Amino acid sequence: MTYNNKKISSVIILVSILMLVYGLITKDYDGSYFNNKQKIPPLDLFDVSLFGWDVDYKNYMLFFIIILSVGAYLYIFKTDESLKTVFKGLNFKPKMPKVSNELKLKYKKYEKKHTQTVEISKQDNKQNNIVTLVEVVTFLAMGFTFYMGVETGFSLWFFIILSYFYYLVWKPKSIRQILIKAILYPLIFMILFTLSESSRVIYFSFFYQMSRHILPYLISVIVIFFTQRHKLNNQPSFSFRNPLFWISLLCLIVAALTMVVDYNI
C-alpha cells in the first residue's frame, strides 16, 4: 500500500489537525465566564467561533479528535479503493471488459460451469463491504461511548463495544497472544477513564476512581478472550446473528438516549 492509495484518509487527518489547531488559537471565553471567574477557568467556559457560530470548545475539540482518530484508523487499515467500494453501495458490480463476439460464444460454453464461482465471488465482495462499514461504525461508536464514559463515569458501554471492535479487526495467532492483548489493551482505556475523573474530582484517590471501572474492564477481558479463542480455531465471518453485535448496538442506543436525556433536563 502506498500514499497514492491513502489520499482520502490523509485528507481526513490533515483537515482534523488544522481544525484542532484553529480551535486552540481562536478559543475565547463564553458568556458564563463573567459569572464564574476563576484563576484557571475550566474548558466549559470557552467557545470557538466557527463560521459565525459559537461552538462549545470542549465539544468542538472532542468532535475533531474523533474525526482525527477515524482518519488514522482508515489510513492504517483501509485503502481508497475499499472506501470507494463501500460508498458505491453493497451491490457494487465491477465493470466487465469488452470482449469480441467470438469470445462471447466461447464464454457461453463455460458459463454454466462458472456460475457458482461468480456467485460466491459476489457474495464475498458484499460480505467485505458490510464488514468494512460495520468496522467504521463500531469505531465511531467507541469514540462516542468513551466520551459518555468520561462524562457519566459509566464505562460498561464502551468496554462492550471495544470487545466487539476487537472481534472484528483482530486476527489471533495463539492463545498467549490473545491473553496478553485481552488484559493489556482494555487496561489502557481503564487507566484513561481513571485519569480523566481524577483530574476533575480531586477529593477521591486514584485507586478509588479506578475501582469504578474494574467490573466493566473484567467483563471486557473475559468477552475478548473467549471470542478471540473461538476465532483462533474457526475464523468465523461477520454475521448479524452474532449476539455480541446486538449487545453492542444496544449499548450504543442506551448511551445515545442517556446523552439526549442529560442534555434536555
PDB file of C-alpha atoms in Angstrom:
ATOM      1  CA  MET A   1       0.000   0.000   0.000  1.00  0.00           C
ATOM      2  CA  THR A   2       1.403   3.404  -0.994  1.00  0.00           C
ATOM      3  CA  TYR A   3       0.490   7.021  -0.290  1.00  0.00           C
ATOM      4  CA  ASN A   4      -1.269   7.206  -3.667  1.00  0.00           C
ATOM      5  CA  ASN A   5      -3.893   4.840  -2.288  1.00  0.00           C
ATOM      6  CA  LYS A   6      -4.235   6.753   1.015  1.00  0.00           C
ATOM      7  CA  LYS A   7      -5.488  10.133  -0.205  1.00  0.00           C
ATOM      8  CA  ILE A   8      -8.913  10.004   1.480  1.00  0.00           C
ATOM      9  CA  SER A   9      -7.587   9.113   4.935  1.00  0.00           C
ATOM     10  CA  SER A  10      -4.686  11.599   4.550  1.00  0.00           C
ATOM     11  CA  VAL A  11      -7.137  14.421   3.789  1.00  0.00           C
ATOM     12  CA  ILE A  12      -9.252  13.471   6.846  1.00  0.00           C
ATOM     13  CA  ILE A  13      -6.171  13.535   9.096  1.00  0.00           C
ATOM     14  CA  LEU A  14      -4.931  16.864   7.669  1.00  0.00           C
ATOM     15  CA  VAL A  15      -8.324  18.593   7.990  1.00  0.00           C
ATOM     16  CA  SER A  16      -8.747  17.313  11.573  1.00  0.00           C
ATOM     17  CA  ILE A  17      -5.312  18.600  12.618  1.00  0.00           C
ATOM     18  CA  LEU A  18      -5.963  22.007  11.032  1.00  0.00           C
ATOM     19  CA  MET A  19      -9.354  22.316  12.752  1.00  0.00           C
ATOM     20  CA  LEU A  20      -7.848  21.341  16.116  1.00  0.00           C
ATOM     21  CA  VAL A  21      -5.130  23.983  15.731  1.00  0.00           C
ATOM     22  CA  TYR A  22      -7.782  26.517  14.687  1.00  0.00           C
ATOM     23  CA  GLY A  23      -9.772  25.762  17.844  1.00  0.00           C
ATOM     24  CA  LEU A  24      -6.709  26.150  20.077  1.00  0.00           C
ATOM     25  CA  ILE A  25      -5.854  29.527  18.554  1.00  0.00           C
ATOM     26  CA  THR A  26      -9.332  31.078  18.353  1.00  0.00           C
ATOM     27  CA  LYS A  27     -10.983  29.799  21.576  1.00  0.00           C
ATOM     28  CA  ASP A  28     -12.374  32.544  23.805  1.00  0.00           C
ATOM     29  CA  TYR A  29     -14.436  32.837  26.963  1.00  0.00           C
ATOM     30  CA  ASP A  30     -18.166  32.310  26.580  1.00  0.00           C
ATOM     31  CA  GLY A  31     -20.860  34.346  28.315  1.00  0.00           C
ATOM     32  CA  SER A  32     -20.855  32.285  31.521  1.00  0.00           C
ATOM     33  CA  TYR A  33     -17.224  33.136  32.276  1.00  0.00           C
ATOM     34  CA  PHE A  34     -18.075  36.509  33.758  1.00  0.00           C
ATOM     35  CA  ASN A  35     -20.419  34.844  36.246  1.00  0.00           C
ATOM     36  CA  ASN A  36     -17.842  32.183  37.147  1.00  0.00           C
ATOM     37  CA  LYS A  37     -14.496  33.976  37.244  1.00  0.00           C
ATOM     38  CA  GLN A  38     -11.677  31.688  38.327  1.00  0.00           C
ATOM     39  CA  LYS A  39      -7.906  31.829  38.292  1.00  0.00           C
ATOM     40  CA  ILE A  40      -7.775  28.823  35.939  1.00  0.00           C
ATOM     41  CA  PRO A  41     -11.099  28.730  34.051  1.00  0.00           C
ATOM     42  CA  PRO A  42     -12.340  25.242  33.039  1.00  0.00           C
ATOM     43  CA  LEU A  43     -12.839  24.258  29.411  1.00  0.00           C
ATOM     44  CA  ASP A  44     -16.621  24.584  29.867  1.00  0.00           C
ATOM     45  CA  LEU A  45     -16.211  28.385  29.810  1.00  0.00           C
ATOM     46  CA  PHE A  46     -14.629  28.505  26.335  1.00  0.00           C
ATOM     47  CA  ASP A  47     -16.246  28.843  22.905  1.00  0.00           C
ATOM     48  CA  VAL A  48     -14.865  28.616  19.361  1.00  0.00           C
ATOM     49  CA  SER A  49     -16.262  30.920  16.679  1.00  0.00           C
ATOM     50  CA  LEU A  50     -16.731  28.784  13.574  1.00  0.00           C
ATOM     51  CA  PHE A  51     -18.241  30.482  10.509  1.00  0.00           C
ATOM     52  CA  GLY A  52     -20.144  32.877  12.766  1.00  0.00           C
ATOM     53  CA  TRP A  53     -21.406  30.161  15.144  1.00  0.00           C
ATOM     54  CA  ASP A  54     -20.262  29.945  18.762  1.00  0.00           C
ATOM     55  CA  VAL A  55     -19.431  26.279  19.387  1.00  0.00           C
ATOM     56  CA  ASP A  56     -18.639  24.847  22.820  1.00  0.00           C
ATOM     57  CA  TYR A  57     -14.831  24.419  22.856  1.00  0.00           C
ATOM     58  CA  LYS A  58     -14.833  21.060  24.652  1.00  0.00           C
ATOM     59  CA  ASN A  59     -17.331  19.500  22.243  1.00  0.00           C
ATOM     60  CA  TYR A  60     -15.507  21.096  19.286  1.00  0.00           C
ATOM     61  CA  MET A  61     -12.193  19.528  20.273  1.00  0.00           C
ATOM     62  CA  LEU A  62     -13.810  16.167  21.025  1.00  0.00           C
ATOM     63  CA  PHE A  63     -15.512  16.075  17.626  1.00  0.00           C
ATOM     64  CA  PHE A  64     -12.325  16.701  15.664  1.00  0.00           C
ATOM     65  CA  ILE A  65     -10.287  14.353  17.853  1.00  0.00           C
ATOM     66  CA  ILE A  66     -12.796  11.623  16.909  1.00  0.00           C
ATOM     67  CA  ILE A  67     -12.529  12.613  13.220  1.00  0.00           C
ATOM     68  CA  LEU A  68      -8.740  12.541  13.512  1.00  0.00           C
ATOM     69  CA  SER A  69      -8.950   9.054  15.046  1.00  0.00           C
ATOM     70  CA  VAL A  70     -11.187   7.925  12.179  1.00  0.00           C
ATOM     71  CA  GLY A  71      -8.660   9.257   9.686  1.00  0.00           C
ATOM     72  CA  ALA A  72      -5.818   7.439  11.467  1.00  0.00           C
ATOM     73  CA  TYR A  73      -7.827   4.188  11.513  1.00  0.00           C
ATOM     74  CA  LEU A  74      -8.632   4.468   7.802  1.00  0.00           C
ATOM     75  CA  TYR A  75      -5.005   5.291   6.982  1.00  0.00           C
ATOM     76  CA  ILE A  76      -3.737   2.190   8.805  1.00  0.00           C
ATOM     77  CA  PHE A  77      -6.390  -0.394   7.909  1.00  0.00           C
ATOM     78  CA  LYS A  78      -8.109   0.789   4.700  1.00  0.00           C
ATOM     79  CA  THR A  79      -7.279   1.947   1.178  1.00  0.00           C
ATOM     80  CA  ASP A  80      -9.078   4.479  -1.021  1.00  0.00           C
ATOM     81  CA  GLU A  81     -10.321   1.653  -3.237  1.00  0.00           C
ATOM     82  CA  SER A  82     -12.012  -0.169  -0.350  1.00  0.00           C
ATOM     83  CA  LEU A  83     -13.648   3.072   0.851  1.00  0.00           C
ATOM     84  CA  LYS A  84     -14.940   3.952  -2.623  1.00  0.00           C
ATOM     85  CA  THR A  85     -16.402   0.464  -2.910  1.00  0.00           C
ATOM     86  CA  VAL A  86     -18.370   0.981   0.315  1.00  0.00           C
ATOM     87  CA  PHE A  87     -19.674   4.373  -0.825  1.00  0.00           C
ATOM     88  CA  LYS A  88     -20.818   2.931  -4.145  1.00  0.00           C
ATOM     89  CA  GLY A  89     -23.116   0.547  -2.280  1.00  0.00           C
ATOM     90  CA  LEU A  90     -23.243  -3.047  -1.183  1.00  0.00           C
ATOM     91  CA  ASN A  91     -24.445  -4.159  -4.629  1.00  0.00           C
ATOM     92  CA  PHE A  92     -21.384  -2.817  -6.380  1.00  0.00           C
ATOM     93  CA  LYS A  93     -20.581  -4.705  -9.563  1.00  0.00           C
ATOM     94  CA  PRO A  94     -17.168  -4.308 -11.209  1.00  0.00           C
ATOM     95  CA  LYS A  95     -17.145  -3.250 -14.827  1.00  0.00           C
ATOM     96  CA  MET A  96     -16.512  -6.117 -17.210  1.00  0.00           C
ATOM     97  CA  PRO A  97     -14.057  -5.595 -20.062  1.00  0.00           C
ATOM     98  CA  LYS A  98     -15.383  -5.501 -23.613  1.00  0.00           C
ATOM     99  CA  VAL A  99     -14.994  -8.784 -25.489  1.00  0.00           C
ATOM    100  CA  SER A 100     -15.439  -9.854 -29.077  1.00  0.00           C
ATOM    101  CA  ASN A 101     -18.350 -11.960 -30.352  1.00  0.00           C
ATOM    102  CA  GLU A 102     -16.071 -14.967 -30.735  1.00  0.00           C
ATOM    103  CA  LEU A 103     -15.014 -14.742 -27.124  1.00  0.00           C
ATOM    104  CA  LYS A 104     -18.640 -14.345 -26.065  1.00  0.00           C
ATOM    105  CA  LEU A 105     -19.538 -17.594 -27.821  1.00  0.00           C
ATOM    106  CA  LYS A 106     -16.687 -19.396 -26.123  1.00  0.00           C
ATOM    107  CA  TYR A 107     -17.685 -17.912 -22.803  1.00  0.00           C
ATOM    108  CA  LYS A 108     -21.248 -19.217 -23.114  1.00  0.00           C
ATOM    109  CA  LYS A 109     -19.925 -22.780 -23.263  1.00  0.00           C
ATOM    110  CA  TYR A 110     -18.384 -22.362 -19.837  1.00  0.00           C
ATOM    111  CA  GLU A 111     -20.978 -20.007 -18.372  1.00  0.00           C
ATOM    112  CA  LYS A 112     -22.950 -22.704 -16.616  1.00  0.00           C
ATOM    113  CA  LYS A 113     -19.823 -24.243 -15.132  1.00  0.00           C
ATOM    114  CA  HIS A 114     -18.542 -20.962 -13.669  1.00  0.00           C
ATOM    115  CA  THR A 115     -21.863 -19.501 -12.493  1.00  0.00           C
ATOM    116  CA  GLN A 116     -21.438 -20.855  -8.997  1.00  0.00           C
ATOM    117  CA  THR A 117     -17.912 -19.462  -8.705  1.00  0.00           C
ATOM    118  CA  VAL A 118     -19.067 -15.985  -9.801  1.00  0.00           C
ATOM    119  CA  GLU A 119     -21.907 -16.027  -7.272  1.00  0.00           C
ATOM    120  CA  ILE A 120     -19.523 -16.964  -4.493  1.00  0.00           C
ATOM    121  CA  SER A 121     -17.205 -14.111  -5.503  1.00  0.00           C
ATOM    122  CA  LYS A 122     -20.085 -11.605  -5.425  1.00  0.00           C
ATOM    123  CA  GLN A 123     -21.125 -12.803  -2.003  1.00  0.00           C
ATOM    124  CA  ASP A 124     -17.563 -12.403  -0.736  1.00  0.00           C
ATOM    125  CA  ASN A 125     -17.392  -8.811  -2.065  1.00  0.00           C
ATOM    126  CA  LYS A 126     -20.705  -7.963  -0.440  1.00  0.00           C
ATOM    127  CA  GLN A 127     -19.564  -9.519   2.826  1.00  0.00           C
ATOM    128  CA  ASN A 128     -16.318  -7.488   2.756  1.00  0.00           C
ATOM    129  CA  ASN A 129     -18.249  -4.265   2.138  1.00  0.00           C
ATOM    130  CA  ILE A 130     -20.561  -4.973   5.070  1.00  0.00           C
ATOM    131  CA  VAL A 131     -17.632  -5.763   7.370  1.00  0.00           C
ATOM    132  CA  THR A 132     -15.839  -2.534   6.384  1.00  0.00           C
ATOM    133  CA  LEU A 133     -18.940  -0.458   7.066  1.00  0.00           C
ATOM    134  CA  VAL A 134     -19.578  -2.160  10.413  1.00  0.00           C
ATOM    135  CA  GLU A 135     -15.935  -1.640  11.447  1.00  0.00           C
ATOM    136  CA  VAL A 136     -16.114   2.110  10.768  1.00  0.00           C
ATOM    137  CA  VAL A 137     -19.455   2.495  12.576  1.00  0.00           C
ATOM    138  CA  THR A 138     -18.172   0.457  15.537  1.00  0.00           C
ATOM    139  CA  PHE A 139     -15.039   2.615  15.719  1.00  0.00           C
ATOM    140  CA  LEU A 140     -17.191   5.765  15.829  1.00  0.00           C
ATOM    141  CA  ALA A 141     -19.385   4.147  18.489  1.00  0.00           C
ATOM    142  CA  MET A 142     -16.258   3.529  20.572  1.00  0.00           C
ATOM    143  CA  GLY A 143     -15.353   7.223  20.417  1.00  0.00           C
ATOM    144  CA  PHE A 144     -18.864   8.284  21.409  1.00  0.00           C
ATOM    145  CA  THR A 145     -19.214   5.819  24.294  1.00  0.00           C
ATOM    146  CA  PHE A 146     -15.716   6.745  25.547  1.00  0.00           C
ATOM    147  CA  TYR A 147     -16.869  10.365  25.726  1.00  0.00           C
ATOM    148  CA  MET A 148     -20.067   9.314  27.529  1.00  0.00           C
ATOM    149  CA  GLY A 149     -17.995   7.190  29.919  1.00  0.00           C
ATOM    150  CA  VAL A 150     -15.836  10.192  30.793  1.00  0.00           C
ATOM    151  CA  GLU A 151     -18.876  12.433  31.245  1.00  0.00           C
ATOM    152  CA  THR A 152     -21.030   9.997  33.255  1.00  0.00           C
ATOM    153  CA  GLY A 153     -18.417   7.767  34.905  1.00  0.00           C
ATOM    154  CA  PHE A 154     -20.181   4.667  33.494  1.00  0.00           C
ATOM    155  CA  SER A 155     -17.797   2.836  31.160  1.00  0.00           C
ATOM    156  CA  LEU A 156     -19.549  -0.514  30.550  1.00  0.00           C
ATOM    157  CA  TRP A 157     -20.987   0.660  27.194  1.00  0.00           C
ATOM    158  CA  PHE A 158     -17.510   1.463  25.930  1.00  0.00           C
ATOM    159  CA  PHE A 159     -15.893  -1.787  27.059  1.00  0.00           C
ATOM    160  CA  ILE A 160     -18.613  -3.916  25.426  1.00  0.00           C
ATOM    161  CA  ILE A 161     -18.240  -2.087  22.096  1.00  0.00           C
ATOM    162  CA  LEU A 162     -14.446  -2.268  22.441  1.00  0.00           C
ATOM    163  CA  SER A 163     -14.742  -6.073  22.759  1.00  0.00           C
ATOM    164  CA  TYR A 164     -16.824  -6.253  19.585  1.00  0.00           C
ATOM    165  CA  PHE A 165     -14.442  -3.982  17.665  1.00  0.00           C
ATOM    166  CA  TYR A 166     -11.539  -6.247  18.558  1.00  0.00           C
ATOM    167  CA  TYR A 167     -13.630  -9.227  17.454  1.00  0.00           C
ATOM    168  CA  LEU A 168     -13.964  -7.600  14.018  1.00  0.00           C
ATOM    169  CA  VAL A 169     -10.371  -6.478  13.438  1.00  0.00           C
ATOM    170  CA  TRP A 170      -8.131  -8.875  15.346  1.00  0.00           C
ATOM    171  CA  LYS A 171      -6.616 -11.957  13.732  1.00  0.00           C
ATOM    172  CA  PRO A 172      -5.330 -14.018  16.669  1.00  0.00           C
ATOM    173  CA  LYS A 173      -2.331 -16.293  16.213  1.00  0.00           C
ATOM    174  CA  SER A 174      -2.040 -18.002  19.600  1.00  0.00           C
ATOM    175  CA  ILE A 175      -3.724 -18.340  22.985  1.00  0.00           C
ATOM    176  CA  ARG A 176      -0.830 -16.491  24.629  1.00  0.00           C
ATOM    177  CA  GLN A 177      -1.211 -13.525  22.288  1.00  0.00           C
ATOM    178  CA  ILE A 178      -4.973 -13.441  22.936  1.00  0.00           C
ATOM    179  CA  LEU A 179      -4.484 -13.488  26.717  1.00  0.00           C
ATOM    180  CA  ILE A 180      -1.889 -10.698  26.705  1.00  0.00           C
ATOM    181  CA  LYS A 181      -3.909  -8.410  24.436  1.00  0.00           C
ATOM    182  CA  ALA A 182      -7.187  -9.144  26.230  1.00  0.00           C
ATOM    183  CA  ILE A 183      -5.615  -7.974  29.503  1.00  0.00           C
ATOM    184  CA  LEU A 184      -3.414  -5.081  28.370  1.00  0.00           C
ATOM    185  CA  TYR A 185      -5.482  -3.286  25.710  1.00  0.00           C
ATOM    186  CA  PRO A 186      -8.631  -2.704  27.817  1.00  0.00           C
ATOM    187  CA  LEU A 187      -6.353  -1.819  30.758  1.00  0.00           C
ATOM    188  CA  ILE A 188      -5.074   1.209  28.823  1.00  0.00           C
ATOM    189  CA  PHE A 189      -8.612   2.558  28.487  1.00  0.00           C
ATOM    190  CA  MET A 190      -9.427   1.867  32.151  1.00  0.00           C
ATOM    191  CA  ILE A 191      -6.419   3.992  33.134  1.00  0.00           C
ATOM    192  CA  LEU A 192      -7.567   6.760  30.755  1.00  0.00           C
ATOM    193  CA  PHE A 193     -11.022   6.751  32.345  1.00  0.00           C
ATOM    194  CA  THR A 194      -9.456   6.939  35.800  1.00  0.00           C
ATOM    195  CA  LEU A 195      -7.119   9.789  34.874  1.00  0.00           C
ATOM    196  CA  SER A 196      -9.951  11.814  33.325  1.00  0.00           C
ATOM    197  CA  GLU A 197     -12.016  11.526  36.515  1.00  0.00           C
ATOM    198  CA  SER A 198      -9.056  12.162  38.826  1.00  0.00           C
ATOM    199  CA  SER A 199      -8.362  15.456  37.046  1.00  0.00           C
ATOM    200  CA  ARG A 200     -11.909  16.639  37.793  1.00  0.00           C
ATOM    201  CA  VAL A 201     -12.644  15.062  41.187  1.00  0.00           C
ATOM    202  CA  ILE A 202      -9.660  15.663  43.472  1.00  0.00           C
ATOM    203  CA  TYR A 203     -11.175  14.515  46.782  1.00  0.00           C
ATOM    204  CA  PHE A 204     -11.137  10.794  45.780  1.00  0.00           C
ATOM    205  CA  SER A 205      -7.979   8.731  45.410  1.00  0.00           C
ATOM    206  CA  PHE A 206      -6.755   7.367  42.094  1.00  0.00           C
ATOM    207  CA  PHE A 207      -7.463   3.775  43.086  1.00  0.00           C
ATOM    208  CA  TYR A 208     -10.964   4.633  44.278  1.00  0.00           C
ATOM    209  CA  GLN A 209     -11.698   6.141  40.862  1.00  0.00           C
ATOM    210  CA  MET A 210     -10.214   3.070  39.180  1.00  0.00           C
ATOM    211  CA  SER A 211     -12.398   0.732  41.229  1.00  0.00           C
ATOM    212  CA  ARG A 212     -15.487   2.144  39.461  1.00  0.00           C
ATOM    213  CA  HIS A 213     -14.230   0.690  36.175  1.00  0.00           C
ATOM    214  CA  ILE A 214     -12.851  -2.641  37.400  1.00  0.00           C
ATOM    215  CA  LEU A 215     -16.025  -4.647  36.698  1.00  0.00           C
ATOM    216  CA  PRO A 216     -16.544  -3.320  33.106  1.00  0.00           C
ATOM    217  CA  TYR A 217     -12.844  -3.954  32.496  1.00  0.00           C
ATOM    218  CA  LEU A 218     -13.056  -7.573  33.691  1.00  0.00           C
ATOM    219  CA  ILE A 219     -16.172  -8.157  31.571  1.00  0.00           C
ATOM    220  CA  SER A 220     -14.290  -6.858  28.545  1.00  0.00           C
ATOM    221  CA  VAL A 221     -11.286  -9.102  29.251  1.00  0.00           C
ATOM    222  CA  ILE A 222     -13.494 -12.188  29.527  1.00  0.00           C
ATOM    223  CA  VAL A 223     -15.505 -11.388  26.377  1.00  0.00           C
ATOM    224  CA  ILE A 224     -12.385 -10.624  24.331  1.00  0.00           C
ATOM    225  CA  PHE A 225     -10.600 -13.787  25.473  1.00  0.00           C
ATOM    226  CA  PHE A 226     -13.416 -16.203  24.660  1.00  0.00           C
ATOM    227  CA  THR A 227     -14.475 -14.575  21.360  1.00  0.00           C
ATOM    228  CA  GLN A 228     -10.871 -14.447  20.148  1.00  0.00           C
ATOM    229  CA  ARG A 229     -10.249 -18.033  21.218  1.00  0.00           C
ATOM    230  CA  HIS A 230     -13.251 -19.056  19.132  1.00  0.00           C
ATOM    231  CA  LYS A 231     -11.846 -17.188  16.127  1.00  0.00           C
ATOM    232  CA  LEU A 232      -8.476 -18.898  16.567  1.00  0.00           C
ATOM    233  CA  ASN A 233      -9.958 -22.243  15.590  1.00  0.00           C
ATOM    234  CA  ASN A 234     -12.827 -21.302  13.269  1.00  0.00           C
ATOM    235  CA  GLN A 235     -12.084 -17.832  11.835  1.00  0.00           C
ATOM    236  CA  PRO A 236     -15.842 -17.023  11.670  1.00  0.00           C
ATOM    237  CA  SER A 237     -17.137 -14.443   9.207  1.00  0.00           C
ATOM    238  CA  PHE A 238     -19.247 -11.443  10.129  1.00  0.00           C
ATOM    239  CA  SER A 239     -22.853 -12.290  10.928  1.00  0.00           C
ATOM    240  CA  PHE A 240     -25.862 -10.297  12.097  1.00  0.00           C
ATOM    241  CA  ARG A 241     -26.701 -13.323  14.229  1.00  0.00           C
ATOM    242  CA  ASN A 242     -23.710 -12.685  16.459  1.00  0.00           C
ATOM    243  CA  PRO A 243     -25.148 -11.807  19.921  1.00  0.00           C
ATOM    244  CA  LEU A 244     -22.195  -9.522  20.653  1.00  0.00           C
ATOM    245  CA  PHE A 245     -23.220  -7.370  17.675  1.00  0.00           C
ATOM    246  CA  TRP A 246     -26.707  -6.819  19.098  1.00  0.00           C
ATOM    247  CA  ILE A 247     -25.420  -6.231  22.634  1.00  0.00           C
ATOM    248  CA  SER A 248     -23.015  -3.583  21.292  1.00  0.00           C
ATOM    249  CA  LEU A 249     -25.812  -1.969  19.304  1.00  0.00           C
ATOM    250  CA  LEU A 250     -27.978  -1.881  22.428  1.00  0.00           C
ATOM    251  CA  CYS A 251     -25.138  -0.240  24.398  1.00  0.00           C
ATOM    252  CA  LEU A 252     -24.794   2.437  21.716  1.00  0.00           C
ATOM    253  CA  ILE A 253     -28.544   3.154  21.725  1.00  0.00           C
ATOM    254  CA  VAL A 254     -28.646   3.401  25.534  1.00  0.00           C
ATOM    255  CA  ALA A 255     -25.623   5.729  25.556  1.00  0.00           C
ATOM    256  CA  ALA A 256     -27.247   7.955  22.919  1.00  0.00           C
ATOM    257  CA  LEU A 257     -30.544   8.077  24.850  1.00  0.00           C
ATOM    258  CA  THR A 258     -28.639   8.925  28.038  1.00  0.00           C
ATOM    259  CA  MET A 259     -26.961  11.869  26.328  1.00  0.00           C
ATOM    260  CA  VAL A 260     -30.312  13.109  24.955  1.00  0.00           C
ATOM    261  CA  VAL A 261     -31.902  12.911  28.408  1.00  0.00           C
ATOM    262  CA  ASP A 262     -28.942  14.596  30.140  1.00  0.00           C
ATOM    263  CA  TYR A 263     -28.883  17.488  27.694  1.00  0.00           C
ATOM    264  CA  ASN A 264     -32.636  18.085  27.899  1.00  0.00           C
ATOM    265  CA  ILE A 265     -33.088  18.017  31.676  1.00  0.00           C
TER     266      ILE A 265
END
